[in-house]
Tab-separated table of C-alpha atoms in Angstrom:
chain	number	residue	atom	x	y	z
A	904	ARG	CA	3.420	25.839	26.124
A	905	VAL	CA	4.137	24.661	22.599
A	906	GLN	CA	7.443	23.137	23.699
A	907	ASN	CA	5.734	21.320	26.591
A	908	SER	CA	3.081	19.982	24.230
A	909	LEU	CA	5.740	18.772	21.803
A	910	ARG	CA	7.666	17.080	24.636
A	911	LEU	CA	4.527	15.328	25.840
A	912	LEU	CA	3.734	14.195	22.307
A	913	ALA	CA	7.290	12.905	21.768
A	914	PHE	CA	7.197	11.074	25.123
A	915	ALA	CA	3.844	9.509	24.290
A	916	MET	CA	5.119	8.346	20.918
A	917	GLU	CA	8.266	6.831	22.455
A	918	SER	CA	6.374	5.025	25.202
A	919	GLU	CA	3.826	3.453	22.848
A	920	THR	CA	4.201	-0.265	22.476
A	921	PRO	CA	3.381	-1.977	19.209
A	922	ALA	CA	-0.161	-3.326	19.298
A	923	GLU	CA	-0.292	-7.094	19.009
A	924	SER	CA	2.363	-7.103	16.285
A	925	SER	CA	4.849	-8.639	18.681
A	926	GLN	CA	2.813	-11.839	18.930
A	927	PRO	CA	4.673	-14.618	17.144
A	928	GLY	CA	2.764	-16.203	14.268
A	929	LYS	CA	0.142	-13.458	14.125
A	930	ILE	CA	-0.562	-12.180	10.628
A	931	GLU	CA	-0.819	-8.409	10.555
A	932	LYS	CA	-3.354	-6.680	8.338
A	933	PRO	CA	-2.112	-3.453	6.744
A	934	LYS	CA	-3.128	-0.105	8.187
A	935	LYS	CA	-4.741	2.533	5.967
A	936	ALA	CA	-2.647	5.268	7.541
A	937	ASP	CA	0.491	3.725	6.026
A	938	PHE	CA	-0.947	3.988	2.500
A	939	ARG	CA	-2.338	7.519	2.288
A	940	GLN	CA	-2.441	9.251	-1.063
A	941	ARG	CA	-4.172	12.201	-2.651
A	942	ALA	CA	-7.882	11.705	-3.029
A	943	HIS	CA	-7.912	11.953	-6.807
A	944	CYS	CA	-5.724	10.989	-9.715
A	945	ASN	CA	-5.991	12.394	-13.227
A	946	PRO	CA	-7.436	9.589	-15.395
A	947	LEU	CA	-6.485	11.450	-18.581
A	948	CYS	CA	-2.802	11.528	-17.650
A	949	ASP	CA	-0.530	9.168	-19.600
A	950	TRP	CA	1.368	7.542	-16.778
A	951	GLY	CA	3.472	4.449	-17.325
A	952	ASP	CA	0.656	1.956	-17.111
A	953	CYS	CA	1.182	-1.628	-18.142
A	954	TYR	CA	-1.947	-3.155	-19.630
A	955	PRO	CA	-2.820	-6.205	-21.725
A	956	VAL	CA	-3.372	-5.987	-25.458
A	957	SER	CA	-6.602	-7.997	-25.199
A	958	PRO	CA	-8.406	-10.314	-22.761
A	959	ASP	CA	-6.446	-13.194	-24.311
A	960	HIS	CA	-3.268	-11.693	-22.807
A	961	VAL	CA	-4.494	-11.664	-19.183
A	962	ASP	CA	-3.368	-14.594	-17.037
A	963	TRP	CA	-5.946	-14.720	-14.245
A	964	SER	CA	-4.076	-17.552	-12.518
A	965	VAL	CA	-1.606	-15.030	-11.078
A	966	HIS	CA	-4.471	-13.181	-9.393
A	967	PHE	CA	-6.519	-16.211	-8.298
A	968	PRO	CA	-4.023	-19.089	-7.804
A	969	LYS	CA	-6.417	-21.262	-5.756
A	970	PHE	CA	-8.854	-21.343	-8.682
A	971	PHE	CA	-6.133	-22.325	-11.168
A	972	PRO	CA	-4.107	-25.086	-9.454
A	973	GLY	CA	-1.057	-26.529	-11.146
A	974	ASN	CA	0.000	-23.319	-12.897
A	975	GLY	CA	3.153	-22.885	-10.816
A	976	VAL	CA	1.977	-19.586	-9.361
A	977	GLU	CA	3.046	-18.708	-5.835
A	978	SER	CA	-0.159	-18.073	-3.905
A	979	ASP	CA	1.313	-15.253	-1.782
A	980	ALA	CA	2.769	-13.274	-4.674
A	981	LEU	CA	1.296	-9.824	-5.259
A	982	LEU	CA	1.062	-8.656	-8.872
A	983	LEU	CA	-0.836	-5.387	-8.693
A	984	ASN	CA	0.543	-3.372	-11.608
A	985	THR	CA	2.224	-0.900	-9.237
A	986	SER	CA	5.888	0.065	-9.021
A	987	GLU	CA	6.238	-1.993	-5.821
A	988	TYR	CA	4.378	-5.030	-7.224
A	989	PRO	CA	4.735	-4.874	-11.024
A	990	ILE	CA	3.065	-7.166	-13.506
A	991	GLN	CA	4.086	-7.923	-17.063
A	992	TYR	CA	1.561	-8.975	-19.664
A	993	PRO	CA	2.918	-11.343	-22.323
A	994	ASP	CA	3.343	-10.390	-25.960
A	995	GLY	CA	1.574	-13.590	-26.986
A	996	THR	CA	-1.706	-14.961	-25.764
A	997	VAL	CA	-1.857	-17.032	-22.573
A	998	ARG	CA	-3.404	-20.479	-22.294
A	999	PRO	CA	-7.190	-20.250	-22.886
A	1000	GLU	CA	-8.039	-21.791	-19.494
A	1001	CYS	CA	-5.915	-19.139	-17.713
A	1002	SER	CA	-7.314	-16.207	-19.686
A	1003	GLY	CA	-10.899	-17.265	-19.040
A	1004	LYS	CA	-11.580	-18.030	-22.682
A	1005	VAL	CA	-12.507	-21.602	-21.758
A	1006	GLY	CA	-13.344	-23.184	-18.417
A	1007	GLN	CA	-15.521	-22.096	-15.558
A	1008	HIS	CA	-13.228	-19.559	-13.880
A	1009	GLN	CA	-13.796	-16.035	-15.135
A	1010	VAL	CA	-13.942	-12.727	-13.312
A	1011	ARG	CA	-17.661	-12.030	-12.888
A	1012	PHE	CA	-17.789	-9.085	-10.449
A	1013	LEU	CA	-15.851	-5.871	-11.064
A	1014	ASP	CA	-15.463	-2.958	-8.661
A	1015	VAL	CA	-14.244	0.078	-10.611
A	1016	GLY	CA	-12.611	2.585	-8.302
A	1017	CYS	CA	-12.567	0.074	-5.453
A	1018	GLY	CA	-10.859	2.475	-3.048
A	1019	PHE	CA	-9.743	0.668	0.091
A	1020	GLY	CA	-11.559	-2.542	-0.916
A	1021	GLY	CA	-14.440	-2.524	1.546
A	1022	LEU	CA	-17.055	-3.725	-0.933
A	1023	LEU	CA	-14.824	-6.501	-2.282
A	1024	MET	CA	-13.978	-7.728	1.211
A	1025	ALA	CA	-17.664	-7.784	2.160
A	1026	LEU	CA	-18.814	-9.540	-1.029
A	1027	SER	CA	-16.114	-12.216	-1.045
A	1028	PRO	CA	-17.615	-14.482	1.647
A	1029	GLN	CA	-21.124	-13.897	0.288
A	1030	PHE	CA	-20.178	-15.177	-3.204
A	1031	PRO	CA	-17.267	-17.615	-2.688
A	1032	ASP	CA	-17.643	-19.147	-6.169
A	1033	LYS	CA	-17.464	-15.797	-8.030
A	1034	LEU	CA	-14.118	-14.251	-8.980
A	1035	MET	CA	-14.042	-10.538	-8.136
A	1036	LEU	CA	-11.614	-7.867	-9.233
A	1037	GLY	CA	-11.080	-4.352	-7.985
A	1038	MET	CA	-9.631	-1.719	-10.285
A	1039	GLU	CA	-8.064	1.322	-8.670
A	1040	ILE	CA	-6.042	4.100	-10.314
A	1041	ARG	CA	-4.164	5.240	-7.179
A	1042	GLU	CA	-0.951	3.308	-6.549
A	1043	GLN	CA	-0.730	3.436	-2.753
A	1044	VAL	CA	-4.386	2.520	-2.345
A	1045	THR	CA	-3.935	-0.459	-4.696
A	1046	ASN	CA	-0.947	-1.615	-2.633
A	1047	TYR	CA	-3.050	-1.385	0.525
A	1048	VAL	CA	-5.898	-3.471	-0.931
A	1049	GLY	CA	-3.440	-6.037	-2.281
A	1050	LYS	CA	-1.755	-6.434	1.107
A	1051	ARG	CA	-5.152	-6.619	2.785
A	1052	ILE	CA	-6.206	-9.458	0.465
A	1053	GLN	CA	-2.850	-11.158	0.993
A	1054	ALA	CA	-3.281	-11.008	4.786
A	1055	MET	CA	-6.774	-12.511	4.550
A	1056	ARG	CA	-5.503	-15.296	2.278
A	1057	GLN	CA	-2.854	-16.090	4.889
A	1058	GLY	CA	-5.475	-16.296	7.637
A	1059	ALA	CA	-5.317	-12.912	9.387
A	1060	GLU	CA	-8.753	-13.541	10.887
A	1061	GLY	CA	-8.275	-17.224	11.609
A	1062	THR	CA	-9.102	-19.280	8.555
A	1063	PRO	CA	-7.544	-18.338	5.198
A	1064	SER	CA	-10.167	-16.713	2.999
A	1065	HIS	CA	-10.736	-14.207	0.189
A	1066	HIS	CA	-9.068	-16.336	-2.488
A	1067	ASN	CA	-11.736	-15.146	-4.961
A	1068	VAL	CA	-10.745	-11.456	-4.736
A	1069	SER	CA	-7.900	-9.532	-6.354
A	1070	VAL	CA	-7.014	-5.965	-7.271
A	1071	ILE	CA	-4.985	-4.238	-9.969
A	1072	ARG	CA	-3.923	-0.688	-10.648
A	1073	THR	CA	-5.207	0.446	-14.003
A	1074	ASN	CA	-7.190	3.156	-15.690
A	1075	ALA	CA	-10.609	1.601	-16.262
A	1076	MET	CA	-11.705	4.553	-18.436
A	1077	LYS	CA	-9.054	3.669	-20.988
A	1078	PHE	CA	-8.318	-0.032	-20.621
A	1079	LEU	CA	-11.436	-1.846	-19.374
A	1080	PRO	CA	-12.066	-3.657	-22.717
A	1081	ASN	CA	-8.477	-4.929	-22.640
A	1082	TYR	CA	-9.246	-7.080	-19.591
A	1083	PHE	CA	-12.715	-8.524	-20.166
A	1084	ARG	CA	-14.640	-10.214	-22.965
A	1085	LYS	CA	-18.049	-9.089	-24.086
A	1086	GLY	CA	-20.699	-10.474	-21.725
A	1087	GLN	CA	-18.143	-11.791	-19.219
A	1088	LEU	CA	-19.074	-9.555	-16.290
A	1089	GLU	CA	-22.273	-10.171	-14.339
A	1090	LYS	CA	-21.989	-7.195	-11.971
A	1091	MET	CA	-20.098	-3.919	-12.156
A	1092	PHE	CA	-19.820	-1.577	-9.198
A	1093	PHE	CA	-18.778	2.057	-9.606
A	1094	CYS	CA	-17.863	3.839	-6.412
């Protein structure tokens, strides 16, 4: 019986056709099943995290290129602070308009422990003028959210959208003050 069940399962897997991915020009959104990871990560562990020295060292134009035109940033590039999509913070400070020190574009909404990005994706169209950032400590989950945002920016659901949302892998317990200035955030979500 077990062998028959395994044969049926193998046959079913072989006969499956890819769902809609074979359509030319269609932008595929990532699937959660391809990015599974353990449910928890030790926030006290010293893993090789790259983080900025201060908010003056964060170049937000790499995360929100549509809000910082003319900075030579490729709009489809993913810089998530993961091993697959690494980011390097400069030793010196970045231009004040890119770090949010001056100008109107600053991250205002923060989702700490954003998980698979559901809240960010829902809030983005509701507040199109607010920059939103998700912080997640799990690498595979961060990669999933980054690819999900990238697909939406490329127009996976028709019109390109979600240019005001980004995600990075970091330990918010340790490094939150390294990213944001005092009084910069309007809303913080902890999930």
